[in-house]
Coordinates of C-alpha atoms in Angstrom, one line a residue:
X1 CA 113.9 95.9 100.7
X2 CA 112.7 91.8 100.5
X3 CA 109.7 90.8 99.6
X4 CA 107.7 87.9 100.2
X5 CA 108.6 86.3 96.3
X6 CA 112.1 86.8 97.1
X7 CA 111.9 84.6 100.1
X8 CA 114.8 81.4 100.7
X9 CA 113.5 77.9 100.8
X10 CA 113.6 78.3 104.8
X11 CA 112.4 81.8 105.0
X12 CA 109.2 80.8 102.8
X13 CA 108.9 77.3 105.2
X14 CA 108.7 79.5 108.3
X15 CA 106.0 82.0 106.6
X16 CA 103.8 78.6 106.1
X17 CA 104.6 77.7 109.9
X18 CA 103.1 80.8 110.6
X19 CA 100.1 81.1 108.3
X20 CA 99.4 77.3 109.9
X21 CA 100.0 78.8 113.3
X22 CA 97.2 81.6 112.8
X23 CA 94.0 79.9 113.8
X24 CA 95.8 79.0 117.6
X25 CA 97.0 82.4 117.6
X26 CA 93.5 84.3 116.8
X27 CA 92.0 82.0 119.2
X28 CA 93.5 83.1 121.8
X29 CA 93.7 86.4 121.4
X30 CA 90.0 86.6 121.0
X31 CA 90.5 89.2 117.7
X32 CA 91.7 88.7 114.0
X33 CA 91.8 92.0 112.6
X34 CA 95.4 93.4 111.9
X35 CA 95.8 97.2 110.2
X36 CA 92.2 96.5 108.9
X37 CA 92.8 93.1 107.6
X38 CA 91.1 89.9 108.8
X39 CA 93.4 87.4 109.4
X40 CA 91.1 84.3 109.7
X41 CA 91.4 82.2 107.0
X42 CA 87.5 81.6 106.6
X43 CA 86.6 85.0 106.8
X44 CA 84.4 87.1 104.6
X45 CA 87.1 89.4 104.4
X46 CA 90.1 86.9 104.2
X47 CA 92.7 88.2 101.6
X48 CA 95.6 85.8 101.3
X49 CA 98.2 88.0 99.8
X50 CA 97.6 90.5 102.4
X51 CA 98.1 88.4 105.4
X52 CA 101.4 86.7 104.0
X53 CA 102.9 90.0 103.6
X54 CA 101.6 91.1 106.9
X55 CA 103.4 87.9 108.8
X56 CA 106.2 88.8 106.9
X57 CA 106.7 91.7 108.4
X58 CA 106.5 90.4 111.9
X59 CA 109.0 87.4 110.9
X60 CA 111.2 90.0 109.2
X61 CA 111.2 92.8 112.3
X62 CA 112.5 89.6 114.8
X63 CA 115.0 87.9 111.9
X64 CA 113.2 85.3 110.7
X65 CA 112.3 83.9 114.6
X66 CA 109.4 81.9 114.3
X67 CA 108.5 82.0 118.4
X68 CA 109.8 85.7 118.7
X69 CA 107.4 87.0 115.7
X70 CA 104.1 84.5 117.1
X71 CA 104.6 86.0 120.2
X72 CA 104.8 89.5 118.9
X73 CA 101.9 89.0 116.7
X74 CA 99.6 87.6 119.3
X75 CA 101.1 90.8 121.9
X76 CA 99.8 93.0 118.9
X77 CA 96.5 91.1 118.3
X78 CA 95.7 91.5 122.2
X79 CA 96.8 95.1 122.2
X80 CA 94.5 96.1 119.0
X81 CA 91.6 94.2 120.4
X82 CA 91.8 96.4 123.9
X83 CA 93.5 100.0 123.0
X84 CA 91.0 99.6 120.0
X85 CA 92.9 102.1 117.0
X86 CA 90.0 101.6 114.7
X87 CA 88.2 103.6 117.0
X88 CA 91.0 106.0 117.3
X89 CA 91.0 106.3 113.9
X90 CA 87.5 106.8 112.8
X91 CA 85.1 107.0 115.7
X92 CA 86.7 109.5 117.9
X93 CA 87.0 113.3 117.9
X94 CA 90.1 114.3 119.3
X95 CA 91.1 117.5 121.0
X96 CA 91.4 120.1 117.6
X97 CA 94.7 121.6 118.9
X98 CA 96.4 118.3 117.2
X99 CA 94.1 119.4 113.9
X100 CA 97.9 120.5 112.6
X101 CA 99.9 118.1 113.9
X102 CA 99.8 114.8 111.7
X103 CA 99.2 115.7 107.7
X104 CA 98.8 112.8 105.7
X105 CA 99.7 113.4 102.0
X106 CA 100.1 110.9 99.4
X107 CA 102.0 111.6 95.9
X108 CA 101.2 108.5 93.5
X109 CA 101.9 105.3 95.9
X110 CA 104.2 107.4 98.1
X111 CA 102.2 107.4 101.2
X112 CA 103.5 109.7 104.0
X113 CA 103.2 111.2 107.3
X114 CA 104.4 114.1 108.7
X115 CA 104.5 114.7 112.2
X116 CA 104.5 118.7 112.7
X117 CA 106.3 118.6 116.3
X118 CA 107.6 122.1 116.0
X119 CA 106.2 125.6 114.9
X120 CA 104.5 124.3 111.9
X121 CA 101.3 122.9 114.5
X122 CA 100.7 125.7 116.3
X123 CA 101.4 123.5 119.5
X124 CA 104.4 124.0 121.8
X125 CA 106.0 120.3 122.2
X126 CA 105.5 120.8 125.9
X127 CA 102.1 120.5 125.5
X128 CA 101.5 117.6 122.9
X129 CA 102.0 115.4 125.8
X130 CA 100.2 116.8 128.7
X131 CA 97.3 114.0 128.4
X132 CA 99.4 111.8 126.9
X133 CA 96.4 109.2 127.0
X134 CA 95.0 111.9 124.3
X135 CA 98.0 112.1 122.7
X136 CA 98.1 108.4 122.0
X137 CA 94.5 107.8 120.8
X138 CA 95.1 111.0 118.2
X139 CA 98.6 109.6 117.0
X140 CA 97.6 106.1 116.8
X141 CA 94.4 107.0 114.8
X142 CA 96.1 109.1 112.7
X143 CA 98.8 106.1 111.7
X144 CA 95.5 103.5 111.4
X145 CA 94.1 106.1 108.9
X146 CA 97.5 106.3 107.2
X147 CA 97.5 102.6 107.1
X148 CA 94.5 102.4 104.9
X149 CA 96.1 103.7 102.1
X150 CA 98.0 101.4 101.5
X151 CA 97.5 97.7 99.6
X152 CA 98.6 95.1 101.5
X153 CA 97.8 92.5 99.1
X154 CA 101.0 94.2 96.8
X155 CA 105.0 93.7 97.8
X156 CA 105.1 97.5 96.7
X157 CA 102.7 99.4 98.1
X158 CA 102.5 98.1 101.3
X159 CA 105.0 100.7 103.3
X160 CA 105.1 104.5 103.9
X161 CA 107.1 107.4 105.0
X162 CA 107.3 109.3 108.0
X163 CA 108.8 112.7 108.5
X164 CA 109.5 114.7 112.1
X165 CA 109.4 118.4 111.9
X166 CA 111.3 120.0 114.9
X167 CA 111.3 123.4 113.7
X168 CA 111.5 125.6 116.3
X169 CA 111.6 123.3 118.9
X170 CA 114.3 123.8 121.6
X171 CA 116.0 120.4 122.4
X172 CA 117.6 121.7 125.6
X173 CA 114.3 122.0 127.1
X174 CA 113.5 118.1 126.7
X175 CA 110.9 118.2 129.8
X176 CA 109.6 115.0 131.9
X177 CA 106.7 115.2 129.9
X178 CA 108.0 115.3 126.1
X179 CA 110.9 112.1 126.9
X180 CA 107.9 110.4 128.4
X181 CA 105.1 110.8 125.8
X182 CA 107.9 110.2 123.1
X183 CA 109.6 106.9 124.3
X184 CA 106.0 105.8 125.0
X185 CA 105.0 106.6 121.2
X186 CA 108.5 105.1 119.9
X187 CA 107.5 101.9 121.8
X188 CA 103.6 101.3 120.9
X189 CA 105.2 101.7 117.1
X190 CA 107.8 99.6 117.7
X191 CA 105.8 96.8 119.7
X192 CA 102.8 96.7 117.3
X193 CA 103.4 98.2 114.0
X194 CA 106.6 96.3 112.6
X195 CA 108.2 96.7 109.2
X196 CA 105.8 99.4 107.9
X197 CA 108.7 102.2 107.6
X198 CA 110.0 103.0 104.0
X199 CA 111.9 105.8 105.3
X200 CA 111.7 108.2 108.3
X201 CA 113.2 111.7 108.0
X202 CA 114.2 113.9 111.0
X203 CA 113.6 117.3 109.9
X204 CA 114.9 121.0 110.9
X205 CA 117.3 118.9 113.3
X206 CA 120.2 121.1 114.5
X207 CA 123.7 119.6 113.8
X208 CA 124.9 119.9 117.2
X209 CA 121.8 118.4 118.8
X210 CA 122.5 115.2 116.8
X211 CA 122.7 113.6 119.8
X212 CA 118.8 113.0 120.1
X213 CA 119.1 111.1 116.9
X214 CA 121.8 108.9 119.0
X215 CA 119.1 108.3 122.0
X216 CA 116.8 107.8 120.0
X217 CA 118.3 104.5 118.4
X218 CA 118.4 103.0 122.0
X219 CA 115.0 102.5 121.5
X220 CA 114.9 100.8 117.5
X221 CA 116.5 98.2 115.9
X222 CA 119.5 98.6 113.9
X223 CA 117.4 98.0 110.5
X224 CA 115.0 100.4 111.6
X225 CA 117.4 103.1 112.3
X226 CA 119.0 102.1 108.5
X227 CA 115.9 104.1 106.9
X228 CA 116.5 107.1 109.0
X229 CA 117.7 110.2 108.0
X230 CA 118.1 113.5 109.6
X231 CA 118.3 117.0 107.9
X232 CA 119.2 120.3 109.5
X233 CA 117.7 122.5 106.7
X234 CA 113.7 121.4 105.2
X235 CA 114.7 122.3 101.8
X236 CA 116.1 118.7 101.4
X237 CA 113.3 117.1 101.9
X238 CA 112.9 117.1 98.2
X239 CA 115.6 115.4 97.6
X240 CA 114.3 112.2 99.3
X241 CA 110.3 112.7 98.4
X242 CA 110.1 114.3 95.4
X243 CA 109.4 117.8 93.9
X244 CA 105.6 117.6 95.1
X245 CA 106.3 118.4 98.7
X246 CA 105.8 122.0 99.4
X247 CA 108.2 124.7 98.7
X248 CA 109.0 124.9 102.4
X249 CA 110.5 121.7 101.9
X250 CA 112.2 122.2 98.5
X251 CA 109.4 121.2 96.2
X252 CA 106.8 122.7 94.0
X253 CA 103.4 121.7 95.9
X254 CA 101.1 123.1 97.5
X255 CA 101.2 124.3 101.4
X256 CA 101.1 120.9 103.4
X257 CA 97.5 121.3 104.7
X258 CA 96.3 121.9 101.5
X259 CA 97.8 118.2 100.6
X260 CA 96.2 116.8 104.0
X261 CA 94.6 113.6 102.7
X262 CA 91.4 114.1 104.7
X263 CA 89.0 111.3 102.7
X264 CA 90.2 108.2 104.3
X265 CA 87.7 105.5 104.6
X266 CA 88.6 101.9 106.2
X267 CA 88.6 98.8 104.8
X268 CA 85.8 96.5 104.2
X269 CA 86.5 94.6 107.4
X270 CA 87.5 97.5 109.2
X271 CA 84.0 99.6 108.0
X272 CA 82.1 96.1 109.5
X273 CA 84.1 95.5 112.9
X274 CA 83.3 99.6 113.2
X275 CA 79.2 99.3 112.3
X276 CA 79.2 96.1 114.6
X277 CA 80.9 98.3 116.9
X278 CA 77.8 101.1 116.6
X279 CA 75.3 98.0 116.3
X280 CA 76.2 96.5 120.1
X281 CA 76.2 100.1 121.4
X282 CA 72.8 100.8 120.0
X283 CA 71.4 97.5 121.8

């Protein structure tokens, strides 16, 4: 995985292009926060370390393209300013029947989500995506709140995992709705949240219904797809996450919601766009 002090001579000139590029690009989007940071260089809440490694991930996810990874950056800064995921994340109260769905655990640095698609929620996946405007706001939020635990300032720390449990679920009964709500999810993530993925893992996954994993990749990059990994039985989730996962999953923690991260507060600049937020409501 490269990192920003790793960079080539040319790799490190193109970050600079893009730093210089930032006021033009904030200007016209109208917005400057990205995954809570502010991105204008002036700012109160400017962190310099934090925004290199953030353009790095954009220049990174379109191979080191300067005009592919502006124009992805600005689509992102538009998107954020309008489907507002702060709000998502900590203003909204969405629908409890997702209350089991995303757990967010964290074991030392080792941030991770896991997406309980199957039995584990309570939900049937045929109705995760019956409002699939609700659906969105919840998952997004969720991923924003994940996102704030991690330091973007550090080349370590700044990536998490992600984990897809399909227990239970029947993958020959892939309705209109479930192919719809999940291409749309795959592409929000992969339109506005680039190079954030340490490593996905497709859970309780039957062998012969690999196939999904094979439509899936359609949709991603072929580095993307790299940190993917499907497993037919939970117990080796261990294996890749560590023995504090729960038994279920081959470890020695706790039941997952018991290792729900529920205190997750914004960033500074993310806490002040949200009480401005509140402030122009109240007037």
């Amino acid at each position: 995985m490269s990192k920003v002090s790793e960079l080539s001579t040319e790799q490190t000139q193109t970050l600079e292009k893009l730093v210089n590029s930032l006021p033009e690009i904030l200007e016209e989007a109208e917005y400057d926060e990205l995954f809570g940071q502010q991105l204008t260089v002036s700012g109160q809440f400017y962190n310099d370390k934090a925004t290199r490694n953030l353009l790095f991930k954009f220049l990174k996810a379109n191979n080191w393209n300067y005009d592919a990874a502006k124009e992805q950056l600005s689509n992102t800064l538009e998107w954020r300013k309008e489907f507002n995921p702060l709000s998502a994340a900590f203003s909204e109260v969405h629908d409890h029947k997702f209350d089991k769905v995303c757990v967010v655990t964290q074991y030392g640095d080792e941030v991770t989500t896991w997406n309980m698609y199957g039995a584990s929620s309570g939900v049937k996946a045929t109705e995760l995506f019956k409002d699939l405007d609700k659906f969105l706001r919840f998952r997004i939020g969720a991923m924003e709140r994940s996102l704030q635990l991690l330091d973007f300032a550090s080349e370590d720390k700044d990536y998490m995992n992600q984990l897809h449990d399909y227990e239970g679920v029947s993958f020959l009964k892939f309705d209109a709705d479930i192919k719809k709500g999940s291409k749309a999810t795959i592409q929000i993530f992969q339109d506005n949240y680039p190079e954030l993925l340490k490593r996905k893992l497709f859970v309780n996954v039957p062998t012969v219904m690999y196939w999904v994993y094979e439509l899936v990749k359609r949709w991603l990059s072929k580095d993307t797809t790299k940190k993917f990994t499907l497993l037919s039985n939970s117990k080796n989730v261990v294996k890749t996450l560590g023995d504090d996962v729960p038994e279920k999953y081959g470890g020695k923690g706790k039941p997952l919601l018991e290792q729900n991260v529920k205190d997750v507060y914004p960033s500074p600049y993310a806490a002040y766009l949200l009480q401005q937020a509140v402030a122009n409501e109240v007037e």
